PDB file of C-alpha atoms and ligand atoms in Angstrom:
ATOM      1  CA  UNK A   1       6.002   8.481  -2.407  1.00 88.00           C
ATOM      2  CA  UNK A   2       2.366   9.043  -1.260  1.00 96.00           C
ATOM      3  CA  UNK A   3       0.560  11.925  -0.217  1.00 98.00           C
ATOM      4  CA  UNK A   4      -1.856  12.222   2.426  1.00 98.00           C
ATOM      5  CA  UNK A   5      -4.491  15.091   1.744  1.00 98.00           C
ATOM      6  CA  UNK A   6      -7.531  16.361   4.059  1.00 98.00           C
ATOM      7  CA  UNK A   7     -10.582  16.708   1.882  1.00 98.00           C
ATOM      8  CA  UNK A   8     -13.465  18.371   3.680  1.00 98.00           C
ATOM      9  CA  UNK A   9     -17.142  17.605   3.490  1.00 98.00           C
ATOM     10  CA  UNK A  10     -20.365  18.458   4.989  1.00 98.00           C
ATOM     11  CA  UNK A  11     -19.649  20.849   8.225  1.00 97.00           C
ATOM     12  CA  UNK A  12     -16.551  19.288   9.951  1.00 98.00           C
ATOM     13  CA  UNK A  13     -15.348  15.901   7.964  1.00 98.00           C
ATOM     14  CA  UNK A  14     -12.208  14.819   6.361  1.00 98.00           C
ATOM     15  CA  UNK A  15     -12.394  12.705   3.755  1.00 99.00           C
ATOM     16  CA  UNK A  16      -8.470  11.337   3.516  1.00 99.00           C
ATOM     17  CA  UNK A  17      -7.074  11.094  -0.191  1.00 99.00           C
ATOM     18  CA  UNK A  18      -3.806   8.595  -0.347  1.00 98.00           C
ATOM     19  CA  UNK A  19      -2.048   9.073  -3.806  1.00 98.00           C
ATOM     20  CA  UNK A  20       1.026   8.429  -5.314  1.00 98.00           C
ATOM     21  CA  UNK A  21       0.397  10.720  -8.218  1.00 97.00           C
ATOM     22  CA  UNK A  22      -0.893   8.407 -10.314  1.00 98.00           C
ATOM     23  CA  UNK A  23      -3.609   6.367  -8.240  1.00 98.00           C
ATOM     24  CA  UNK A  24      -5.833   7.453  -5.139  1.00 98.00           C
ATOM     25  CA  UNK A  25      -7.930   5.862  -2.373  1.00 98.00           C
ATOM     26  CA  UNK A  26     -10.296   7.642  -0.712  1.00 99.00           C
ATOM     27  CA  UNK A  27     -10.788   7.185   3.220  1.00 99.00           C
ATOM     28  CA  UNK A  28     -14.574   7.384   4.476  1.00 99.00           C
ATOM     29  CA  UNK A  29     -16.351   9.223   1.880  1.00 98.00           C
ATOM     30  CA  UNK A  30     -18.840  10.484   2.914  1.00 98.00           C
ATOM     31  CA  UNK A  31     -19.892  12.302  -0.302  1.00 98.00           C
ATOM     32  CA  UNK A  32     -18.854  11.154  -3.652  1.00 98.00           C
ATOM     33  CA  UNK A  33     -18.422  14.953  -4.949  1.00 98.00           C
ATOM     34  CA  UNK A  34     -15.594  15.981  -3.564  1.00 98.00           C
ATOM     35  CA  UNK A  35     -13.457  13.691  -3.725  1.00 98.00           C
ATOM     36  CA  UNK A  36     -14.687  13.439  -7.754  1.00 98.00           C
ATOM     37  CA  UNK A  37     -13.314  16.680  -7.743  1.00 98.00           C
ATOM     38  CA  UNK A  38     -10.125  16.174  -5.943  1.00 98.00           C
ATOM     39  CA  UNK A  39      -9.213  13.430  -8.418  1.00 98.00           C
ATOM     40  CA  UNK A  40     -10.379  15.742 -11.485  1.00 98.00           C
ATOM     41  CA  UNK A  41      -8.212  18.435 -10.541  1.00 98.00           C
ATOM     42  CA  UNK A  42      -5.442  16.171  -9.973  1.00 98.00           C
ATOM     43  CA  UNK A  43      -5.420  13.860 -13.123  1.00 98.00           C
ATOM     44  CA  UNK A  44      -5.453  11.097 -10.672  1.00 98.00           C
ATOM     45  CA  UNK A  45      -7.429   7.718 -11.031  1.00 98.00           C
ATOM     46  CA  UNK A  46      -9.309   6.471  -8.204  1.00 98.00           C
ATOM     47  CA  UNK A  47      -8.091   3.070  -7.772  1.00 98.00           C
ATOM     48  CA  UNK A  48      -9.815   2.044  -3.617  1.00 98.00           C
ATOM     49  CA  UNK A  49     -12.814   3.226  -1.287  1.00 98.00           C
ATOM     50  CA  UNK A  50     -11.790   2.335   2.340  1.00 98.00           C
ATOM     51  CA  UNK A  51     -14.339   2.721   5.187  1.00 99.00           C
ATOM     52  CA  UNK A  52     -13.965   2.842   8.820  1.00 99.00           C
ATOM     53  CA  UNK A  53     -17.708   2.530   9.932  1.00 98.00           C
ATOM     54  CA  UNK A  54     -21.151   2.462   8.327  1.00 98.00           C
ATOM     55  CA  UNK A  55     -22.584   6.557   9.614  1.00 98.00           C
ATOM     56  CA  UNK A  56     -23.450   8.081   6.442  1.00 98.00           C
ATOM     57  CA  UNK A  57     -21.256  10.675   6.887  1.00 98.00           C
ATOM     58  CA  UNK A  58     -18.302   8.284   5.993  1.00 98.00           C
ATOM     59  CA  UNK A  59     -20.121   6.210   3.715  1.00 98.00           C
ATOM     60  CA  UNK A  60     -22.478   8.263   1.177  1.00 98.00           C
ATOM     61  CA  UNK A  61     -20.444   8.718  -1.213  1.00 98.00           C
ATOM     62  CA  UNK A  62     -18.947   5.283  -1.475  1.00 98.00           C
ATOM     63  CA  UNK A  63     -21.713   3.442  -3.906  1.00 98.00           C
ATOM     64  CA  UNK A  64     -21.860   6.431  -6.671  1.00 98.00           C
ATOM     65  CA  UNK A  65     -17.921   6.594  -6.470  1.00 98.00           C
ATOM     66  CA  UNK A  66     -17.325   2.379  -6.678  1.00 98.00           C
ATOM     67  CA  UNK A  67     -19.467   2.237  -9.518  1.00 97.00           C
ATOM     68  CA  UNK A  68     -18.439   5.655 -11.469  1.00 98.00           C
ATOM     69  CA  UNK A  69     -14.707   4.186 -11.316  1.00 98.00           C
ATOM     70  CA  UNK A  70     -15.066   0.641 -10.928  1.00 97.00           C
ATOM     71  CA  UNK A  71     -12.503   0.739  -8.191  1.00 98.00           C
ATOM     72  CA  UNK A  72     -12.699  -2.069  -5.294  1.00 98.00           C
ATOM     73  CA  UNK A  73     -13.836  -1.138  -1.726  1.00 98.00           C
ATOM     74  CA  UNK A  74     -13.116  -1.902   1.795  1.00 99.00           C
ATOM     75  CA  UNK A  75     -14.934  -1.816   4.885  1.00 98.00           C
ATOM     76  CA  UNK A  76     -16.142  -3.320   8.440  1.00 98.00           C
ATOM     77  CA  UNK A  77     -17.066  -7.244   8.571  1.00 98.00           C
ATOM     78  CA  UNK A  78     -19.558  -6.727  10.983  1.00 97.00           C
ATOM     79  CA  UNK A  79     -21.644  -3.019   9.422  1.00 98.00           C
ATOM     80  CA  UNK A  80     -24.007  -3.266   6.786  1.00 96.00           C
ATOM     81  CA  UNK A  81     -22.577  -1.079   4.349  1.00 98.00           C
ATOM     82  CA  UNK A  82     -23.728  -1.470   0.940  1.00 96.00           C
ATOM     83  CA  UNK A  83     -21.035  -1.858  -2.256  1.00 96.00           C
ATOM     84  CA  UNK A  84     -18.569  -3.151   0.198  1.00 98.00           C
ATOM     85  CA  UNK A  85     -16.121  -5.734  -1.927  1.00 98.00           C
ATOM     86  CA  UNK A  86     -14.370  -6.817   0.928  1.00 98.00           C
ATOM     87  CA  UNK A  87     -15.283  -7.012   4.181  1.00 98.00           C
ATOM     88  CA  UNK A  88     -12.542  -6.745   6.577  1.00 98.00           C
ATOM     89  CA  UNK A  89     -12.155  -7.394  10.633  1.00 98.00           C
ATOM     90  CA  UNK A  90      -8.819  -8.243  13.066  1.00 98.00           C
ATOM     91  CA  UNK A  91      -5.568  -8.820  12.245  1.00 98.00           C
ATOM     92  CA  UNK A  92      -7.137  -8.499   7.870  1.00 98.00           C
ATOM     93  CA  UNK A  93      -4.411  -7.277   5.814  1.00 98.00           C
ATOM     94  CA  UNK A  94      -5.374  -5.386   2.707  1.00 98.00           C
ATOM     95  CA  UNK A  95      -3.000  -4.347  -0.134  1.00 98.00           C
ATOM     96  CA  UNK A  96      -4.742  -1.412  -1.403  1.00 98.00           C
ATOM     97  CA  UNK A  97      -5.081  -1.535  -4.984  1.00 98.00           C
ATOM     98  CA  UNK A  98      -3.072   0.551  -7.231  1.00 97.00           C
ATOM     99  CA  UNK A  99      -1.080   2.005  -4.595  1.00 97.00           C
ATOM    100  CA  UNK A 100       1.583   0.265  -2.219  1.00 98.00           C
ATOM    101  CA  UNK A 101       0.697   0.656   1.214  1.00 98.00           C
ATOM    102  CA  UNK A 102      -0.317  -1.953   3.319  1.00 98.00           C
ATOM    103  CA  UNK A 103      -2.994  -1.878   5.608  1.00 98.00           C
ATOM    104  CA  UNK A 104      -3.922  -3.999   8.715  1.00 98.00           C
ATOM    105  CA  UNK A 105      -7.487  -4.062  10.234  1.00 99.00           C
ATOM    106  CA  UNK A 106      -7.704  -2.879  14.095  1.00 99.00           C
ATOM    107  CA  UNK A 107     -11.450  -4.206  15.268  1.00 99.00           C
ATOM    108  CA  UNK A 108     -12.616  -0.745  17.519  1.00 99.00           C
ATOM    109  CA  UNK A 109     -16.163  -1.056  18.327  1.00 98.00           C
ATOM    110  CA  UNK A 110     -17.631   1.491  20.344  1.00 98.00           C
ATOM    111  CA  UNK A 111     -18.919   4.313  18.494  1.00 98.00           C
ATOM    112  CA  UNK A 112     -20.219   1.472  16.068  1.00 98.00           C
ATOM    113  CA  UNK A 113     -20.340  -1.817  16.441  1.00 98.00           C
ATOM    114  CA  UNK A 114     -18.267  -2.919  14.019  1.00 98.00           C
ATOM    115  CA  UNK A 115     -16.154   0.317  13.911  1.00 98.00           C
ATOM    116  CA  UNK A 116     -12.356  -0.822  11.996  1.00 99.00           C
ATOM    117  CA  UNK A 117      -9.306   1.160  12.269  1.00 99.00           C
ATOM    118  CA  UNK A 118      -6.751   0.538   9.234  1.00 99.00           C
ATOM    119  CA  UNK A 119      -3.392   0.523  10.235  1.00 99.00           C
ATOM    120  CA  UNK A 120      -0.125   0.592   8.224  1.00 98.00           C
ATOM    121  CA  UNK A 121       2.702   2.943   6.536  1.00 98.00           C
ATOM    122  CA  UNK A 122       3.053   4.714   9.773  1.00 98.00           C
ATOM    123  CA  UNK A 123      -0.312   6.158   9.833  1.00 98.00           C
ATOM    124  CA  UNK A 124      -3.816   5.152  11.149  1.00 99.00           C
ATOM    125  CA  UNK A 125      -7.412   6.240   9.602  1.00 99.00           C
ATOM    126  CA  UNK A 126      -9.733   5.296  13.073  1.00 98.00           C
ATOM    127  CA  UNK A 127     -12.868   7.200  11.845  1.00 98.00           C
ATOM    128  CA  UNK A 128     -14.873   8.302  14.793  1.00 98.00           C
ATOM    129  CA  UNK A 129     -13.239   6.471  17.707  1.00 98.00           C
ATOM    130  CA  UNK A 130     -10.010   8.503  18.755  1.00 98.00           C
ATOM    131  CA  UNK A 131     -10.185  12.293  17.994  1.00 98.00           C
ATOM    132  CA  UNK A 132      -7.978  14.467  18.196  1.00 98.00           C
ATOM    133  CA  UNK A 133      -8.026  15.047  22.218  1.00 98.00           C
ATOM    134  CA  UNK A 134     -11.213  13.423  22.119  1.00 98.00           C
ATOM    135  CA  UNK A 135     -12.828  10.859  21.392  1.00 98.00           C
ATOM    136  CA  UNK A 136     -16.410   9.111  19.339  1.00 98.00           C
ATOM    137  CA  UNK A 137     -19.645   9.581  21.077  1.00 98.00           C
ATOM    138  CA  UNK A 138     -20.631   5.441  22.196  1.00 98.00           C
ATOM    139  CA  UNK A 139     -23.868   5.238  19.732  1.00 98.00           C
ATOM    140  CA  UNK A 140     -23.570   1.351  19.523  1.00 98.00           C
ATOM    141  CA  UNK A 141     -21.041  -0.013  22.227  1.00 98.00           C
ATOM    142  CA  UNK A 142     -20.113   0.446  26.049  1.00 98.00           C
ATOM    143  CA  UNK A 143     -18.005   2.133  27.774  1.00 98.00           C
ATOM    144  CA  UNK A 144     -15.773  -1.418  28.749  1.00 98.00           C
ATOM    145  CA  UNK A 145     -15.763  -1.911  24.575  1.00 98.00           C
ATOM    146  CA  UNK A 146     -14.292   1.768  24.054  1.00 98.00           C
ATOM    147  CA  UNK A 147     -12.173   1.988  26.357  1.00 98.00           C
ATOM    148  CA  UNK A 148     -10.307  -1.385  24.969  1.00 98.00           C
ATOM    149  CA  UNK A 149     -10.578   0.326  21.302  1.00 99.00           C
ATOM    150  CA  UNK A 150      -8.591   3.314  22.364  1.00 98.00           C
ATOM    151  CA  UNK A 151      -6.122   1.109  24.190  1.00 98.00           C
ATOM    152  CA  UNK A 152      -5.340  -0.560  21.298  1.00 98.00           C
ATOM    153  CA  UNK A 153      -4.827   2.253  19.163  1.00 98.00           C
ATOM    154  CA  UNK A 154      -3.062   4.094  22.309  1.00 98.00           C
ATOM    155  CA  UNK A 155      -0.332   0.755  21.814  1.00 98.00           C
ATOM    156  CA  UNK A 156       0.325   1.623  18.341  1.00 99.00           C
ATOM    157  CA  UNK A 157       4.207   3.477  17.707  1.00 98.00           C
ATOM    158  CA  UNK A 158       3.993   6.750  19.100  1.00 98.00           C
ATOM    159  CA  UNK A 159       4.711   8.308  16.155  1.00 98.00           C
ATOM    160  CA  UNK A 160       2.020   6.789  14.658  1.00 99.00           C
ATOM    161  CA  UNK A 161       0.074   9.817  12.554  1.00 98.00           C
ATOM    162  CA  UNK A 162      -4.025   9.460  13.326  1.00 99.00           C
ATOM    163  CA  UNK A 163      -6.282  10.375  10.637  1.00 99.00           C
ATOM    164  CA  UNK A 164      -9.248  11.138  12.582  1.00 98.00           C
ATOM    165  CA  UNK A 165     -12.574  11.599  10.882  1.00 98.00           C
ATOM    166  CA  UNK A 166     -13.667  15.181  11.818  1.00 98.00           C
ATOM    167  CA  UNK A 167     -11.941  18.390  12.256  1.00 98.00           C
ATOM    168  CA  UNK A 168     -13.078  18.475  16.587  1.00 98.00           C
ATOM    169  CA  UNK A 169      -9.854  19.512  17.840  1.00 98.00           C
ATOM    170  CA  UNK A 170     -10.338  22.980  18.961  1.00 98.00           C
ATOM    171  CA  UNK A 171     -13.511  22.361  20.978  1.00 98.00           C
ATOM    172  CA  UNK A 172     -11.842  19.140  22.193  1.00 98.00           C
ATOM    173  CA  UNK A 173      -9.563  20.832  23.375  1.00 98.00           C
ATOM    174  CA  UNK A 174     -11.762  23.062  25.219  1.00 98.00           C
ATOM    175  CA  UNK A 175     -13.238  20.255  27.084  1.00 98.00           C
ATOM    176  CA  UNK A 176      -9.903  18.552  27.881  1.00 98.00           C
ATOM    177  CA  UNK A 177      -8.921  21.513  30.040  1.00 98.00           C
ATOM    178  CA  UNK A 178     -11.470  21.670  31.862  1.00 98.00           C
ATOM    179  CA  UNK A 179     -10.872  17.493  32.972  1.00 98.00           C
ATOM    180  CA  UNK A 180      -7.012  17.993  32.879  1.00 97.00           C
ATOM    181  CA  UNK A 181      -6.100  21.824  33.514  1.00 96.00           C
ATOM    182  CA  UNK A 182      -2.389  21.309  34.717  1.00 95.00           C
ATOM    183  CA  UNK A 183      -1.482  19.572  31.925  1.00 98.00           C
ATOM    184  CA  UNK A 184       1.643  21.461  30.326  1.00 98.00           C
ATOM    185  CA  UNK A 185       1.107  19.658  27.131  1.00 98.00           C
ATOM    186  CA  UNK A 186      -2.301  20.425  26.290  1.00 98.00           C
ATOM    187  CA  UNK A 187      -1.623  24.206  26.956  1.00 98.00           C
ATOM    188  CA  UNK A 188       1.143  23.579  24.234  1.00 98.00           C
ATOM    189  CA  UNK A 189      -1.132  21.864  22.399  1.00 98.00           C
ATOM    190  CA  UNK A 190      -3.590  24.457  22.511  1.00 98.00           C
ATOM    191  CA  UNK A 191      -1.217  26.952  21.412  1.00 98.00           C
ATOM    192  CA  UNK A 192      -0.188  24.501  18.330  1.00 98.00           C
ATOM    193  CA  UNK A 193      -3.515  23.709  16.894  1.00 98.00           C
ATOM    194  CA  UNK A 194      -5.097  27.036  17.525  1.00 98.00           C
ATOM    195  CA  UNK A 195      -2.464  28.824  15.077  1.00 98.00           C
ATOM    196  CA  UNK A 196      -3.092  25.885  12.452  1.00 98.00           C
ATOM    197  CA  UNK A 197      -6.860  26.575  12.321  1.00 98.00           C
ATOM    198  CA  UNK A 198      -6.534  30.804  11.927  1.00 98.00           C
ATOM    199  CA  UNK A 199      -4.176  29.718   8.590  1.00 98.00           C
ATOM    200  CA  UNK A 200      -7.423  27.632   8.183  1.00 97.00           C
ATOM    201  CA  UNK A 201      -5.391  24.364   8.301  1.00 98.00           C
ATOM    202  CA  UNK A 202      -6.137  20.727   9.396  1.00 98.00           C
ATOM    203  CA  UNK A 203      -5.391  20.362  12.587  1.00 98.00           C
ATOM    204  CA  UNK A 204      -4.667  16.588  11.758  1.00 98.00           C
ATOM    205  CA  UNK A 205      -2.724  14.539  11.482  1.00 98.00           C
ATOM    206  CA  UNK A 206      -1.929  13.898  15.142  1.00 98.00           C
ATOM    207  CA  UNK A 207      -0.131  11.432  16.770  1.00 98.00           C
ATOM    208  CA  UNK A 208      -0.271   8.806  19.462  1.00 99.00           C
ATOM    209  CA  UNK A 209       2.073  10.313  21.104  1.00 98.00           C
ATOM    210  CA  UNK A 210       0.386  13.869  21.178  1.00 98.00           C
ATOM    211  CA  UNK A 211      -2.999  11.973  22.359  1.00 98.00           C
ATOM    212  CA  UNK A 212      -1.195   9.996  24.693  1.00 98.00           C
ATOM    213  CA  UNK A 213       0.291  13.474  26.658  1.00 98.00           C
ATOM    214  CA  UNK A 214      -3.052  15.203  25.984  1.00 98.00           C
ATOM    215  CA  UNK A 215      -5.926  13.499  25.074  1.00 98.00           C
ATOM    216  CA  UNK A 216      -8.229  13.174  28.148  1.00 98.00           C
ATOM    217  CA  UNK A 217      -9.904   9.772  26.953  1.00 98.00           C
ATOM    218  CA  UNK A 218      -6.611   8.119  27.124  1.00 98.00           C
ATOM    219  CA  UNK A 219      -5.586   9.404  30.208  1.00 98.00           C
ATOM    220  CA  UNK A 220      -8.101   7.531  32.509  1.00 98.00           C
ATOM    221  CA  UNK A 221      -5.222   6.218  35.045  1.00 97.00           C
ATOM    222  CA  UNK A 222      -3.803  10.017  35.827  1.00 97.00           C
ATOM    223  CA  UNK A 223      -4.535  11.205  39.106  1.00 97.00           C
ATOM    224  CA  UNK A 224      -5.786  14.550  38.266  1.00 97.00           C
ATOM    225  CA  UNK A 225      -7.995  13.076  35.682  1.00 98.00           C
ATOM    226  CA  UNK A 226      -9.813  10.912  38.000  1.00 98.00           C
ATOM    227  CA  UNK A 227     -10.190  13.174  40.473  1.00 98.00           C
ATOM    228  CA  UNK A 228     -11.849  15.646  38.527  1.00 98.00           C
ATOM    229  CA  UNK A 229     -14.063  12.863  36.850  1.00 98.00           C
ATOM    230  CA  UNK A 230     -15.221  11.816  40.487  1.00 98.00           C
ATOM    231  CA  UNK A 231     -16.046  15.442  41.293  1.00 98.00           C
ATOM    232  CA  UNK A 232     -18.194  15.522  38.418  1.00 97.00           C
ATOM    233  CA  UNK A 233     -19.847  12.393  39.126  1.00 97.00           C
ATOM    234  CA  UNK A 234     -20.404  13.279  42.487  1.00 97.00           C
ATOM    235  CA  UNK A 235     -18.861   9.855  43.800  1.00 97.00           C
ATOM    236  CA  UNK A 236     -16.472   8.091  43.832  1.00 97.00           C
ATOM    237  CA  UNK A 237     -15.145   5.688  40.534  1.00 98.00           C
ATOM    238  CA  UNK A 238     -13.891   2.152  40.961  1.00 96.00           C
ATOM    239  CA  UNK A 239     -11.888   1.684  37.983  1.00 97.00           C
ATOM    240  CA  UNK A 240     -11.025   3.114  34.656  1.00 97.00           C
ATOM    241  CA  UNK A 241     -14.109   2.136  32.520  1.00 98.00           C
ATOM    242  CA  UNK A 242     -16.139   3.507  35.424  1.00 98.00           C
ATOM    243  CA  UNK A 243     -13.494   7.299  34.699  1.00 98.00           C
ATOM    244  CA  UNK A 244     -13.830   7.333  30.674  1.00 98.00           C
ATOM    245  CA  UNK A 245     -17.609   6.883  31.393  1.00 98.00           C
ATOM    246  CA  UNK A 246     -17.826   9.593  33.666  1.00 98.00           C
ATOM    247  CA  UNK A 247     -15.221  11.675  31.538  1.00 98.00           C
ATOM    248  CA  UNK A 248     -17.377  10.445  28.196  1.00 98.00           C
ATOM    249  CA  UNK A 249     -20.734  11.997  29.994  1.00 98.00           C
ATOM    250  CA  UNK A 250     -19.289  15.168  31.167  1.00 98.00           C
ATOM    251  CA  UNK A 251     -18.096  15.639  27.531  1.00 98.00           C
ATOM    252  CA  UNK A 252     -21.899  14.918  26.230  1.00 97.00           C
ATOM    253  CA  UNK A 253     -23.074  17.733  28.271  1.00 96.00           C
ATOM    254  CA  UNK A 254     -20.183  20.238  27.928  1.00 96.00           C
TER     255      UNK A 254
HETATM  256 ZN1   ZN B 301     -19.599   8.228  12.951  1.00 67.25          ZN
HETATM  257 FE1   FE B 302     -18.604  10.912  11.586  1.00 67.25          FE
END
């Protein structure tokens, strides 16, 4: 059986620890410390590095921990990551080493360029593209590029867990009722998450089917949603790249 566990770096990240209580991959680390740590305590061996995009705070620990275990790592075809063994894009399937799970590339550019999501055992690690109720800031792609990323992860099985990259959910949240404030399921939400974070809990995993009831970035084709992103605009939007980019500004600014 493997365990998923949340280890947290820096101000807000995850790092995501697969093990099967022998072996362990690490998801984005972005410091090698922790997760050194995490395996320590554990008695586990690292055995994989996987990496979603090349931002450091996903990827600074990845050299020091490749070489200090010899352990293979994964990453983006198209980022310039250094220590990457394997360089993955669409439809890539991976067999992570020393543990069995499965993993199939997603390309999601956007937030990056080359931004991957890794797909596979019911569960998705997408980095800094889909949050949570939110969603990655567009650093390297356009709005047209993101908004087909976050389609394709919005396709996946609903019940699909999402291993997002940062712990944004609360504040996301925030922001999403001000876009959407009818929406029955992000008051519920609200009311879920908030109760996980006083017990100072992840609020992730989530699931496409939680971000597809509540997560304003997805929800570009709801009435109420593009209403509101028109009246922030102050005009009117023709389609609904031209609503995530007026939703995606608002959010910059909120
Ligand atoms: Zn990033
Ligand atoms: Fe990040």
């Amino acid at each position: 059986m493997l365990a998923i566990h949340a280890v947290p770096a820096f101000k807000d990240n995850y790092i995501w620890m697969i093990e099967d209580g022998g072996n362990a991959a690490a998801v984005d680390p972005g410091d090698a410390a922790p997760v050194e740590r995490f395996v320590a305590e554990r008695g586990l061996a690292l055995s994989a590095v996987l990496a979603t995009h090349h931002h450091m705070d996903h990827v600074g620990g990845l050299l020091a921990l490749a070489r200090r275990f010899r352990c293979e790592t994964f990453g983006p075809a198209g980022e310039d990551i250094a220590g990457l063994d394997r360089r993955l894009s669409e439809g890539d399937r991976i067999d992570v080493p020393g543990i069995a799970l499965s993993l199939e590339t997603i390309d999601i550019p956007g937030h990056t360029a080359g931004h991957i999501a890794l797909f596979g055992g019911g569960m998705v690690f997408c980095g800094d593209t889909l949050f949570a109720c939110g969603c990655g800031r567009l650093f390297e792609g356009t709005p047209a590029q993101m908004v087909a990323s976050l389609d394709k992860l919005a396709r996946l099985p609903g019940d699909t867990r999402v291993y997002c990259g940062h712990e944004y959910t609360l504040a996301n949240i925030r922001f999403a009722e001000a876009v959407d404030p009818g929406n029955a399921a992000l008051a519920a939400r609200k009311a879920r998450e908030s109760a996980k974070r006083e017990k100072g809990a992840p609020t992730l995993p989530s699931t496409v089917a939680d971000e597809l009831a509540t997560n304003p970035f997805l929800r570009c084709d709801e009435p109420a949603i593009i209403a509101a992103a028109a009246r922030h605009a102050g005009r009117a939007l023709k389609d609904r790249v031209e609503v995530f980019a007026a939703v995606r500004e608002w959010k910059n600014s909120f």
